[in-house]
Amino acid sequence: MKKIISSILLICIMMAVFRGTAAEAADKRLYMPLWSKDDPVVYKTVYRTGDDVLISGTDISDCTGYDYFVEGSTAMFTRGAKSVVIDLKSRSVQTFKNVSKFKISEIKKNNDEYYYPLSELLPWLNAYCTVKDGTLMVGVDAASIWDYMDDFNPKDFYFDFFAECADADVDPKWIKAGSYVKSKGLDVIFDFIPVYWGVSYGEYKDYYDLFDDMFIDKNSSVYALKELSDGSEKLNTVFDLIRELGEYDELPDEIQIFGAGVKAASNISDVLDFIVYFDTFKNDNEDKMQIIDSMILNRGSINYSDAAMMAAMDIQDTYTEKWKGFEIKFRQFLLEDAAKSISLKQPLEQGIKIVSDVIGLLETSADQDLNRISKYSALQGYGHNVFLQNKDMANIWSIRNMRSHILLYIYCAEQNYKAMQGYFKDIGNIEKADSYNEIIEECRQWYGRFLSTSNAEMNDSINWGIVKEDTDPMKSIKGVLKQEYTKKIKELIPRISFISDLDTIVKIDEAQFCLMDYARAVWGLMLEEPEEYQPTVYLGDTDEDGVQELLIPQIGFCVGRISAGENGLDIRFDGHGGAAGSVYLRYNRKKDAYAIVYNYATAGYVEDRWKSIRGLSWEGDTLISAGYAEFSDVYDEPSYEEKYYVNSIENEISGEIFRQLVNGYEQLVPEDDDSGLILNYMVPCSEGQIPGILNAYAEYSKIQDGFVGWQKAQLTGDGPLGAIYVFSGCCNDIINSKAYLSDDYYSRDDSQEIYLFPNAYRNEPVNRPCIIAAEPCDGGIVFKTIGLNIALDPDFFDFSDQILTLSDDSVEYRYRYNPIENSFESGLLTLLD
Amino acid sequence: MNIRRTAVLVSTLVLAVILGILFRSNIISIWSPRDDKRILYDQIMKECSSSDSAISAAVWESVEMTVKCAVKNVAIVEVKAPDISKELYDYVDSMDDITEGGLEEQILKCLQETEKQTKEFKLSYENTGGKVRIQYTPEYAEFISCGLLSFYGRVMDEVLSEMEGMK
C-alpha cells in the first residue's frame, strides 16, 4: 500500500515539476549556437516552442542561401526558380509552383523580425538540420527535384526500350522480337506488371545479403548488441524495458513519460549502458551508411549494376529505419532519465539542461524525417537531371544511365512521398498537398512499369493494379489528349484539314513510345510562341496506305515541329541525317496557284560549310524565291553569307534554324550511320487542286537547284548538284510522270565524269540517290522521299519539253520527262527503311 | 404439453431459418471468415482476358487457374501454364531474320506443344466494398505470361549485350 501511495505521490510530483518546466521552456528565449556554411559557429536568438525552435527568417536565409523578403503580410524565400511564400497572417505556406499548401504552427514577431518553426520550414527549403556537440547545424542540398520541377513529367519516363534501341546497330531480329512480344503478347500483362529489366531476384538478393552482412558483421556494434541482449541479464532488462515502452506508443505522451519514469527509476545503470551501445551502433553504422550513400550518389558516374544499386537503396532504407527505431527508444530512455533526475530534486538548471538535451534529441529524431525528405528530393533532382541529359540518345551508356536514373528518381519519389506523409502526420497540421501528392501518385503508377521483380519481392507497397489505364479513362493518354486538346484542335481544324477527327489522331498504340511525342507534337500545335518549343514529331506512312500517321517513329527518324500556319499546316523537319527545314504550302487565292515554302538548313556540312536554303513563296501576286546561305563550320564563329537573294520572306523559321546552327546543332546519328531518311508529308487538297500543287512543287524543285538536304547523297562531295523530282499519280507511272532535273546537272560540264546523277552517284548505301514522288491520295497528295537502290543514269531521261506553266517568266527550265527503257525498272524504286 | 412441444418445435425451426438466412447472407460468419474466391477469380479473369491481341488471348487460353482460397486479403492461386521462353528464344536465335507472322506462328505452336507446369502463388488483395485490387507478384506475372516476360527479358539482355559489344 505504501508503495502504491509512494508511486502516486511520485507521479504527482513529477507531473507538477515536468509541466512547469515544459511551460517555462516554451516561453524561454534562448541563445543557441548555430552553425552555417560561411561562419564557423554563431550564436543566434531562437525561441523554443514545444519540441521545436523558432528561428528568424534572416537566419534561415543565412544558413540556407535562400533570399528572404518580407512585403506586407507576406514573407518569401526564393532560390532560383523556387519560392516558398508564407502568409504571415494565416500562417499558410505556399511552396514552389503551388505544389503544396500547408499551415505552420506558429510565427513569432520580435523587433520587426519574424521567427518560424525550423522543423516545419526546412524540408521545403531542401535544408536539413542536426544537433552535434550542442550546436545546431543547418545544411542545404545542392539540388533537389524542386529545381527541376518545371521539366518534371513522369510520363517522360514511359518509353519503350526497343524503340529506344531501334537506332542502335543491333541485329534487327531481337528488336523485332522484343517489340512484337511487348505489343502483341504482353499488352495486358504490361498494364499491371513491371517491365522485366533483366535484374534477377537472385542477383539482387546476393547484393542485399552482402550489404546486410556488412551491417551485421560480428565485429560491429549491432552484432554486439544482439549478442549482449541475448546473453546479458542486465541488458535483457533494458531490452525488456524497450519492448515495454514500445507498448506505450499508443498512449498519450505524458503517461508514457511518467510510466517510463517510474520504470526507469530503478534502472539507471541499464540506461547508461544502453546509451553507450547506442552511441557505438550509431557511430559504427554511420561509416557503413556513408559507403552506401556514396554508392548511391555516384551511381550516375559509376556503372554499378542495377541489382547492386537497388540492394544498396534497400539497405539504406532498412538501416535508416532501424537507426530511427533505436533513436526513438533512446529518446524515450532519456525522457525517463530526465524525469528521474527531476524527481531526485536536482537543481532546476540541471533539469532544464536535461530537458533541453531531450529537446535537442527530439529534434535530431525529427531530423531523420527532414533529412529523408530533403535527401530523397535531392536524389530525385539528380536522377531527373541525368535522365533528361540522356534522353533521346541511343547508345548503351545513355540507355543505362537513363534507366538507372529513372529507377533512382522513382525510388526516391516513392520514399520521399512516404517520408512526407510521415512528417506531416507527425506535425499534424497539413492543410493540403494535393498537387505534390498527385505528382507522386502519378509517378507511382509509372513506377510499376520500371521496377524489377526484386523490389516487389521486398514487399514494396506497390499495387500493380493501379497502372491499368482503362480503369479511369481520363487517366489514359487518349483521355488526357481529348480532355486537354480537343477544343484547341477543333479551333485549328479549319486550317488543318487532315486533323479532322481526333479519334483518328489518337488511334495510337498506347503501349508505344511515340505516344508521348504525339502529345508533345499536338501541344506544339497550340503554342502561341512556337519558337520556344521544339517537340519531337515522328512522321511516316508505316502501313503504306498513303495516309500520314505522324506518330510512328521510323528507324530513320526525323524530328521537327508542326504548327498551325497561316494557310495550312506548317511542318518543320529536323532530319537526323543533317537536314532541318520547314515546309509550307502557300496558296494564292487571286491566282489560284500554289507555291511551296520549304525552309531548311543542313545540320551536316558540305566542304566545311554549313548550308541553309530558303524556298519559294508568294508575296502578293509575285512568286518570290528566298536566300541561300552558308555558315562556317565553326559553331561559335558563324560567318553568315547571303549567297543568293531574291526577296525576303518570313524568316522566323530560318532564324530559328540559324540559331540552332550557331548554338551547336548536333548530328544525332553516328557518322557511319547508313540508315536512309524518308520524309513523307501530306498536303490536303481537292482533286482539282492537285495539278496546280504538283506544278508548284516542280517549280519549287527547280529553284531549289536540286539541293534537297534530306539525304546525305546530296550533302556530300562537291556540293549540291541535283536531285530528280518525279511527280505523278503514282511513282511507278512513268509515262505520265513529270520530273525536274536540277539546274546544276543540266549545265554540268560533260567532261566531268563524276557528274552523274545525282552528285554522289556511288554504290555505297550512304550515298544512294533519292527522288521525291508525289502520290495523290484520299484528301490530298502525299509526297514521298524515296531512296533508290542504285543510282540512275541521267541519260535515261529526256528533259526536252516544258510542261510547267507557272506565270513567272523567269522560269526557264520546264521539262517533261520521257524515260527510255529500263529507266524505272521494277526494283529500282525502293522505300528506304 | 403438445402445444408446448409444438411451440418449442416451431420456435426452433424459426430460429434455424433465421440463422440460415443470416449465415447465407454473410451477416453472421462466426465460424469461417469470408472466402472471396469467386470475386477474386472474376477479377483476375477480367484483368487478364481482356486483350484484343491474338497472342495475348492464346497465352491466356493456355493458362488454367484455380483460386483455391481467398481469405483475409490473401489468396492462394493455383496456375497451370506452359513455359515457352526457351523454345521461343531458341527459335529467334536460330533465325537470320524474323517476321511477325513467323513469330506469331511459333508462339502459337509452342503454346500448344509445351507441357504445362503447375505452381501455387500467394497473392495479396484488398476487397473494399466489392472493389477488388490484387497485388500481383512478378513471379505470378511471369508464370501466367507462359514465359513471354522471361523471353522479353532475355531479348533485352541480348540487345544490351550486342550494344555493349559495339561500344
Tab-separated table of N, CA, C and O in Angstrom, chain A residues 51-143:
chain	number	residue	atom	x	y	z
A	51	ASP	N	8.644	21.068	-28.954
A	51	ASP	CA	9.815	20.309	-29.369
A	51	ASP	C	10.655	21.046	-30.402
A	51	ASP	O	11.700	20.564	-30.809
A	52	ASP	N	10.175	22.142	-30.857
A	52	ASP	CA	10.807	22.820	-31.984
A	52	ASP	C	11.441	24.122	-31.515
A	52	ASP	O	11.276	24.526	-30.365
A	53	VAL	N	12.147	24.763	-32.427
A	53	VAL	CA	12.634	26.105	-32.147
A	53	VAL	C	12.142	27.029	-33.247
A	53	VAL	O	11.926	26.613	-34.379
A	54	LEU	N	11.948	28.283	-32.856
A	54	LEU	CA	11.592	29.296	-33.840
A	54	LEU	C	12.862	30.057	-34.177
A	54	LEU	O	13.601	30.475	-33.288
A	55	ILE	N	13.079	30.239	-35.427
A	55	ILE	CA	14.320	30.895	-35.856
A	55	ILE	C	13.964	31.977	-36.866
A	55	ILE	O	12.993	31.839	-37.622
A	56	SER	N	14.711	33.029	-36.868
A	56	SER	CA	14.322	34.177	-37.694
A	56	SER	C	14.514	33.879	-39.176
A	56	SER	O	15.387	33.079	-39.562
A	57	GLY	N	13.705	34.550	-39.979
A	57	GLY	CA	13.802	34.370	-41.431
A	57	GLY	C	15.177	34.747	-41.944
A	57	GLY	O	15.722	34.102	-42.834
A	58	THR	N	15.765	35.792	-41.343
A	58	THR	CA	17.089	36.231	-41.778
A	58	THR	C	18.124	35.150	-41.510
A	58	THR	O	18.989	34.860	-42.344
A	59	ASP	N	18.025	34.521	-40.342
A	59	ASP	CA	18.979	33.462	-40.015
A	59	ASP	C	18.774	32.245	-40.918
A	59	ASP	O	19.743	31.595	-41.336
A	60	ILE	N	17.520	31.927	-41.197
A	60	ILE	CA	17.265	30.817	-42.128
A	60	ILE	C	17.895	31.130	-43.476
A	60	ILE	O	18.523	30.292	-44.120
A	61	SER	N	17.724	32.380	-43.888
A	61	SER	CA	18.294	32.793	-45.164
A	61	SER	C	19.820	32.647	-45.147
A	61	SER	O	20.422	32.155	-46.104
A	62	ASP	N	20.433	33.055	-44.039
A	62	ASP	CA	21.893	32.943	-43.932
A	62	ASP	C	22.348	31.497	-44.061
A	62	ASP	O	23.368	31.202	-44.680
A	63	CYS	N	21.604	30.628	-43.425
A	63	CYS	CA	22.023	29.216	-43.386
A	63	CYS	C	21.752	28.500	-44.699
A	63	CYS	O	22.504	27.598	-45.082
A	64	THR	N	20.672	28.845	-45.352
A	64	THR	CA	20.241	28.041	-46.490
A	64	THR	C	20.629	28.632	-47.837
A	64	THR	O	20.571	27.946	-48.850
A	65	GLY	N	20.965	29.911	-47.836
A	65	GLY	CA	21.301	30.541	-49.105
A	65	GLY	C	20.092	31.039	-49.866
A	65	GLY	O	20.212	31.544	-50.969
A	66	TYR	N	18.936	30.884	-49.298
A	66	TYR	CA	17.739	31.421	-49.939
A	66	TYR	C	17.684	32.930	-49.705
A	66	TYR	O	18.082	33.420	-48.643
A	67	ASP	N	17.180	33.643	-50.703
A	67	ASP	CA	16.894	35.056	-50.477
A	67	ASP	C	15.619	35.148	-49.667
A	67	ASP	O	14.704	34.324	-49.829
A	68	TYR	N	15.548	36.152	-48.833
A	68	TYR	CA	14.397	36.269	-47.940
A	68	TYR	C	13.855	37.693	-48.016
A	68	TYR	O	14.619	38.671	-47.905
A	69	PHE	N	12.565	37.792	-48.266
A	69	PHE	CA	11.925	39.110	-48.333
A	69	PHE	C	10.663	39.089	-47.495
A	69	PHE	O	10.000	38.056	-47.377
A	70	VAL	N	10.338	40.242	-46.958
A	70	VAL	CA	9.029	40.404	-46.312
A	70	VAL	C	8.386	41.627	-46.932
A	70	VAL	O	8.979	42.708	-46.964
A	71	GLU	N	7.196	41.414	-47.472
A	71	GLU	CA	6.446	42.544	-48.037
A	71	GLU	C	5.031	42.481	-47.502
A	71	GLU	O	4.305	41.518	-47.780
A	72	GLY	N	4.666	43.500	-46.734
A	72	GLY	CA	3.327	43.494	-46.150
A	72	GLY	C	3.143	42.280	-45.272
A	72	GLY	O	3.950	42.021	-44.365
A	73	SER	N	2.117	41.521	-45.573
A	73	SER	CA	1.854	40.345	-44.742
A	73	SER	C	2.388	39.064	-45.387
A	73	SER	O	1.952	37.976	-45.070
A	74	THR	N	3.309	39.240	-46.308
A	74	THR	CA	3.846	38.059	-46.992
A	74	THR	C	5.361	37.984	-46.825
A	74	THR	O	6.062	38.990	-46.999
A	75	ALA	N	5.813	36.809	-46.493
A	75	ALA	CA	7.261	36.566	-46.454
A	75	ALA	C	7.587	35.561	-47.540
A	75	ALA	O	6.761	34.701	-47.866
A	76	MET	N	8.772	35.697	-48.087
A	76	MET	CA	9.101	34.812	-49.200
A	76	MET	C	10.570	34.405	-49.153
A	76	MET	O	11.456	35.226	-48.946
A	77	PHE	N	10.776	33.094	-49.317
A	77	PHE	CA	12.130	32.576	-49.504
A	77	PHE	C	12.253	32.176	-50.964
A	77	PHE	O	11.387	31.457	-51.482
A	78	THR	N	13.295	32.611	-51.621
A	78	THR	CA	13.452	32.245	-53.034
A	78	THR	C	14.873	31.773	-53.305
A	78	THR	O	15.834	32.263	-52.717
A	79	ARG	N	14.966	30.818	-54.185
A	79	ARG	CA	16.275	30.385	-54.694
A	79	ARG	C	16.052	29.849	-56.095
A	79	ARG	O	15.322	28.886	-56.284
A	80	GLY	N	16.674	30.488	-57.072
A	80	GLY	CA	16.439	30.083	-58.455
A	80	GLY	C	14.966	30.200	-58.791
A	80	GLY	O	14.331	31.215	-58.518
A	81	ALA	N	14.438	29.161	-59.359
A	81	ALA	CA	13.036	29.189	-59.764
A	81	ALA	C	12.109	28.812	-58.619
A	81	ALA	O	10.898	28.783	-58.780
A	82	LYS	N	12.679	28.530	-57.501
A	82	LYS	CA	11.866	28.019	-56.401
A	82	LYS	C	11.521	29.129	-55.425
A	82	LYS	O	12.336	29.994	-55.135
A	83	SER	N	10.313	29.077	-54.928
A	83	SER	CA	9.923	30.062	-53.924
A	83	SER	C	9.024	29.414	-52.879
A	83	SER	O	8.255	28.507	-53.180
A	84	VAL	N	9.174	29.866	-51.670
A	84	VAL	CA	8.309	29.435	-50.574
A	84	VAL	C	7.690	30.696	-49.996
A	84	VAL	O	8.396	31.564	-49.491
A	85	VAL	N	6.389	30.787	-50.146
A	85	VAL	CA	5.699	32.017	-49.764
A	85	VAL	C	4.885	31.769	-48.498
A	85	VAL	O	4.129	30.799	-48.417
A	86	ILE	N	5.048	32.641	-47.538
A	86	ILE	CA	4.353	32.460	-46.262
A	86	ILE	C	3.405	33.630	-46.034
A	86	ILE	O	3.817	34.791	-46.110
A	87	ASP	N	2.160	33.309	-45.792
A	87	ASP	CA	1.196	34.336	-45.395
A	87	ASP	C	1.326	34.518	-43.883
A	87	ASP	O	0.985	33.617	-43.109
A	88	LEU	N	1.831	35.667	-43.498
A	88	LEU	CA	2.158	35.857	-42.089
A	88	LEU	C	0.918	35.921	-41.209
A	88	LEU	O	0.990	35.691	-40.000
A	89	LYS	N	-0.226	36.251	-41.820
A	89	LYS	CA	-1.445	36.317	-41.011
A	89	LYS	C	-2.048	34.935	-40.804
A	89	LYS	O	-2.371	34.543	-39.684
A	90	SER	N	-2.212	34.215	-41.893
A	90	SER	CA	-2.878	32.907	-41.772
A	90	SER	C	-1.887	31.785	-41.455
A	90	SER	O	-2.287	30.680	-41.148
A	91	ARG	N	-0.597	32.068	-41.578
A	91	ARG	CA	0.477	31.091	-41.357
A	91	ARG	C	0.489	30.001	-42.431
A	91	ARG	O	1.071	28.951	-42.256
A	92	SER	N	-0.204	30.264	-43.530
A	92	SER	CA	-0.190	29.244	-44.582
A	92	SER	C	1.063	29.414	-45.441
A	92	SER	O	1.548	30.524	-45.650
A	93	VAL	N	1.562	28.291	-45.908
A	93	VAL	CA	2.789	28.286	-46.698
A	93	VAL	C	2.478	27.720	-48.075
A	93	VAL	O	1.895	26.642	-48.201
A	94	GLN	N	2.867	28.468	-49.056
A	94	GLN	CA	2.659	28.029	-50.440
A	94	GLN	C	4.032	27.759	-51.024
A	94	GLN	O	4.888	28.640	-51.050
A	95	THR	N	4.219	26.544	-51.480
A	95	THR	CA	5.551	26.220	-51.978
A	95	THR	C	5.589	26.310	-53.484
A	95	THR	O	4.595	26.613	-54.128
A	96	PHE	N	6.713	25.968	-53.978
A	96	PHE	CA	7.034	26.129	-55.383
A	96	PHE	C	5.910	25.669	-56.315
A	96	PHE	O	5.447	24.548	-56.231
A	97	LYS	N	5.513	26.553	-57.199
A	97	LYS	CA	4.531	26.239	-58.241
A	97	LYS	C	3.273	25.587	-57.679
A	97	LYS	O	2.764	24.617	-58.231
A	98	ASN	N	2.814	26.097	-56.577
A	98	ASN	CA	1.579	25.580	-55.975
A	98	ASN	C	1.652	24.091	-55.676
A	98	ASN	O	0.658	23.396	-55.708
A	99	VAL	N	2.837	23.633	-55.455
A	99	VAL	CA	2.966	22.207	-55.218
A	99	VAL	C	2.223	21.794	-53.958
A	99	VAL	O	1.563	20.773	-53.908
A	100	SER	N	2.319	22.567	-52.969
A	100	SER	CA	1.564	22.210	-51.774
A	100	SER	C	1.299	23.451	-50.934
A	100	SER	O	1.963	24.471	-51.073
A	101	LYS	N	0.325	23.329	-50.104
A	101	LYS	CA	-0.018	24.443	-49.237
A	101	LYS	C	-0.319	23.851	-47.872
A	101	LYS	O	-1.085	22.914	-47.755
A	102	PHE	N	0.314	24.376	-46.892
A	102	PHE	CA	0.073	23.859	-45.554
A	102	PHE	C	0.233	24.997	-44.558
A	102	PHE	O	0.672	26.093	-44.910
A	103	LYS	N	-0.106	24.722	-43.353
A	103	LYS	CA	-0.074	25.763	-42.341
A	103	LYS	C	1.001	25.431	-41.323
A	103	LYS	O	1.082	24.291	-40.848
A	104	ILE	N	1.833	26.398	-41.002
A	104	ILE	CA	2.808	26.138	-39.956
A	104	ILE	C	2.209	26.523	-38.611
A	104	ILE	O	1.289	27.342	-38.523
A	105	SER	N	2.742	25.929	-37.567
A	105	SER	CA	2.062	26.015	-36.281
A	105	SER	C	2.176	27.385	-35.631
A	105	SER	O	1.276	27.799	-34.904
A	106	GLU	N	3.255	28.107	-35.909
A	106	GLU	CA	3.459	29.341	-35.153
A	106	GLU	C	4.386	30.276	-35.902
A	106	GLU	O	5.341	29.838	-36.555
A	107	ILE	N	4.109	31.551	-35.806
A	107	ILE	CA	5.055	32.562	-36.290
A	107	ILE	C	5.156	33.623	-35.191
A	107	ILE	O	4.122	34.114	-34.714
A	108	LYS	N	6.341	33.941	-34.795
A	108	LYS	CA	6.514	34.931	-33.729
A	108	LYS	C	7.198	36.153	-34.325
A	108	LYS	O	8.093	36.033	-35.159
A	109	LYS	N	6.767	37.330	-33.884
A	109	LYS	CA	7.391	38.557	-34.377
A	109	LYS	C	8.086	39.269	-33.231
A	109	LYS	O	7.525	39.411	-32.143
A	110	ASN	N	9.288	39.709	-33.461
A	110	ASN	CA	10.019	40.447	-32.444
A	110	ASN	C	10.945	41.429	-33.145
A	110	ASN	O	11.771	41.043	-33.981
A	111	ASN	N	10.792	42.703	-32.816
A	111	ASN	CA	11.628	43.751	-33.431
A	111	ASN	C	11.638	43.655	-34.961
A	111	ASN	O	12.699	43.587	-35.594
A	112	ASP	N	10.459	43.582	-35.538
A	112	ASP	CA	10.310	43.519	-36.997
A	112	ASP	C	10.930	42.270	-37.624
A	112	ASP	O	11.102	42.192	-38.834
A	113	GLU	N	11.286	41.347	-36.827
A	113	GLU	CA	11.852	40.097	-37.360
A	113	GLU	C	10.863	38.968	-37.088
A	113	GLU	O	10.330	38.860	-35.974
A	114	TYR	N	10.622	38.174	-38.114
A	114	TYR	CA	9.697	37.048	-37.958
A	114	TYR	C	10.485	35.781	-37.678
A	114	TYR	O	11.532	35.538	-38.284
A	115	TYR	N	9.938	34.985	-36.762
A	115	TYR	CA	10.567	33.724	-36.382
A	115	TYR	C	9.655	32.569	-36.800
A	115	TYR	O	8.450	32.607	-36.555
A	116	TYR	N	10.253	31.565	-37.431
A	116	TYR	CA	9.480	30.439	-37.967
A	116	TYR	C	9.936	29.128	-37.336
A	116	TYR	O	11.127	28.973	-37.016
A	117	PRO	N	9.003	28.178	-37.215
A	117	PRO	CA	9.410	26.873	-36.674
A	117	PRO	C	10.344	26.166	-37.652
A	117	PRO	O	9.989	25.943	-38.817
A	118	LEU	N	11.490	25.843	-37.153
A	118	LEU	CA	12.555	25.335	-38.014
A	118	LEU	C	12.175	24.026	-38.701
A	118	LEU	O	12.303	23.873	-39.906
A	119	SER	N	11.685	23.102	-37.899
A	119	SER	CA	11.463	21.762	-38.455
A	119	SER	C	10.347	21.773	-39.496
A	119	SER	O	10.301	20.925	-40.368
A	120	GLU	N	9.451	22.738	-39.424
A	120	GLU	CA	8.340	22.747	-40.369
A	120	GLU	C	8.720	23.412	-41.684
A	120	GLU	O	8.103	23.171	-42.713
A	121	LEU	N	9.715	24.261	-41.629
A	121	LEU	CA	10.049	25.025	-42.820
A	121	LEU	C	11.209	24.417	-43.624
A	121	LEU	O	11.240	24.488	-44.850
A	122	LEU	N	12.128	23.802	-42.917
A	122	LEU	CA	13.351	23.360	-43.598
A	122	LEU	C	13.122	22.388	-44.754
A	122	LEU	O	13.788	22.498	-45.783
A	123	PRO	N	12.224	21.412	-44.608
A	123	PRO	CA	12.079	20.482	-45.733
A	123	PRO	C	11.757	21.196	-47.027
A	123	PRO	O	12.162	20.763	-48.099
A	124	TRP	N	11.039	22.278	-46.926
A	124	TRP	CA	10.607	22.967	-48.144
A	124	TRP	C	11.700	23.844	-48.711
A	124	TRP	O	11.592	24.357	-49.802
A	125	LEU	N	12.727	24.037	-47.941
A	125	LEU	CA	13.896	24.754	-48.446
A	125	LEU	C	14.990	23.765	-48.811
A	125	LEU	O	16.124	24.147	-49.073
A	126	ASN	N	14.627	22.511	-48.805
A	126	ASN	CA	15.591	21.445	-49.077
A	126	ASN	C	16.815	21.544	-48.173
A	126	ASN	O	17.947	21.342	-48.582
A	127	ALA	N	16.529	21.909	-46.954
A	127	ALA	CA	17.610	22.040	-45.984
A	127	ALA	C	17.387	21.023	-44.874
A	127	ALA	O	16.309	20.450	-44.741
A	128	TYR	N	18.383	20.793	-44.124
A	128	TYR	CA	18.265	19.841	-43.033
A	128	TYR	C	19.036	20.384	-41.837
A	128	TYR	O	19.898	21.264	-41.973
A	129	CYS	N	18.709	19.885	-40.684
A	129	CYS	CA	19.450	20.334	-39.524
A	129	CYS	C	19.733	19.153	-38.627
A	129	CYS	O	19.075	18.114	-38.681
A	130	THR	N	20.726	19.321	-37.844
A	130	THR	CA	21.040	18.297	-36.873
A	130	THR	C	21.725	18.971	-35.688
A	130	THR	O	22.136	20.129	-35.775
A	131	VAL	N	21.799	18.266	-34.603
A	131	VAL	CA	22.471	18.822	-33.431
A	131	VAL	C	23.720	18.008	-33.182
A	131	VAL	O	23.668	16.784	-33.107
A	132	LYS	N	24.820	18.680	-33.122
A	132	LYS	CA	26.066	17.959	-32.877
A	132	LYS	C	26.898	18.782	-31.897
A	132	LYS	O	27.104	19.979	-32.106
A	133	ASP	N	27.349	18.127	-30.904
A	133	ASP	CA	28.130	18.791	-29.867
A	133	ASP	C	27.445	20.061	-29.375
A	133	ASP	O	28.072	21.107	-29.193
A	134	GLY	N	26.173	19.990	-29.233
A	134	GLY	CA	25.434	21.126	-28.703
A	134	GLY	C	25.215	22.242	-29.696
A	134	GLY	O	24.718	23.307	-29.354
A	135	THR	N	25.611	22.011	-30.949
A	135	THR	CA	25.453	23.059	-31.957
A	135	THR	C	24.423	22.632	-32.992
A	135	THR	O	24.438	21.493	-33.456
A	136	LEU	N	23.549	23.561	-33.299
A	136	LEU	CA	22.574	23.286	-34.341
A	136	LEU	C	23.244	23.489	-35.690
A	136	LEU	O	23.811	24.549	-35.952
A	137	MET	N	23.204	22.463	-36.507
A	137	MET	CA	23.864	22.560	-37.803
A	137	MET	C	22.813	22.534	-38.902
A	137	MET	O	21.920	21.695	-38.888
A	138	VAL	N	22.957	23.459	-39.815
A	138	VAL	CA	21.999	23.550	-40.914
A	138	VAL	C	22.749	23.391	-42.230
A	138	VAL	O	23.774	24.038	-42.428
A	139	GLY	N	22.265	22.537	-43.069
A	139	GLY	CA	22.887	22.353	-44.379
A	139	GLY	C	21.829	22.367	-45.466
A	139	GLY	O	20.650	22.190	-45.198
A	140	VAL	N	22.278	22.579	-46.669
A	140	VAL	CA	21.343	22.641	-47.798
A	140	VAL	C	21.826	21.719	-48.907
A	140	VAL	O	23.015	21.635	-49.173
A	141	ASP	N	20.905	21.033	-49.518
A	141	ASP	CA	21.259	20.169	-50.641
A	141	ASP	C	21.607	21.010	-51.863
A	141	ASP	O	21.014	22.066	-52.095
A	142	ALA	N	22.550	20.476	-52.625
A	142	ALA	CA	22.977	21.226	-53.807
A	142	ALA	C	21.880	21.274	-54.865
A	142	ALA	O	21.793	22.193	-55.656
A	143	ALA	N	21.058	20.267	-54.895
A	143	ALA	CA	19.993	20.236	-55.904
A	143	ALA	C	18.802	19.508	-55.317
A	143	ALA	O	18.927	18.797	-54.317
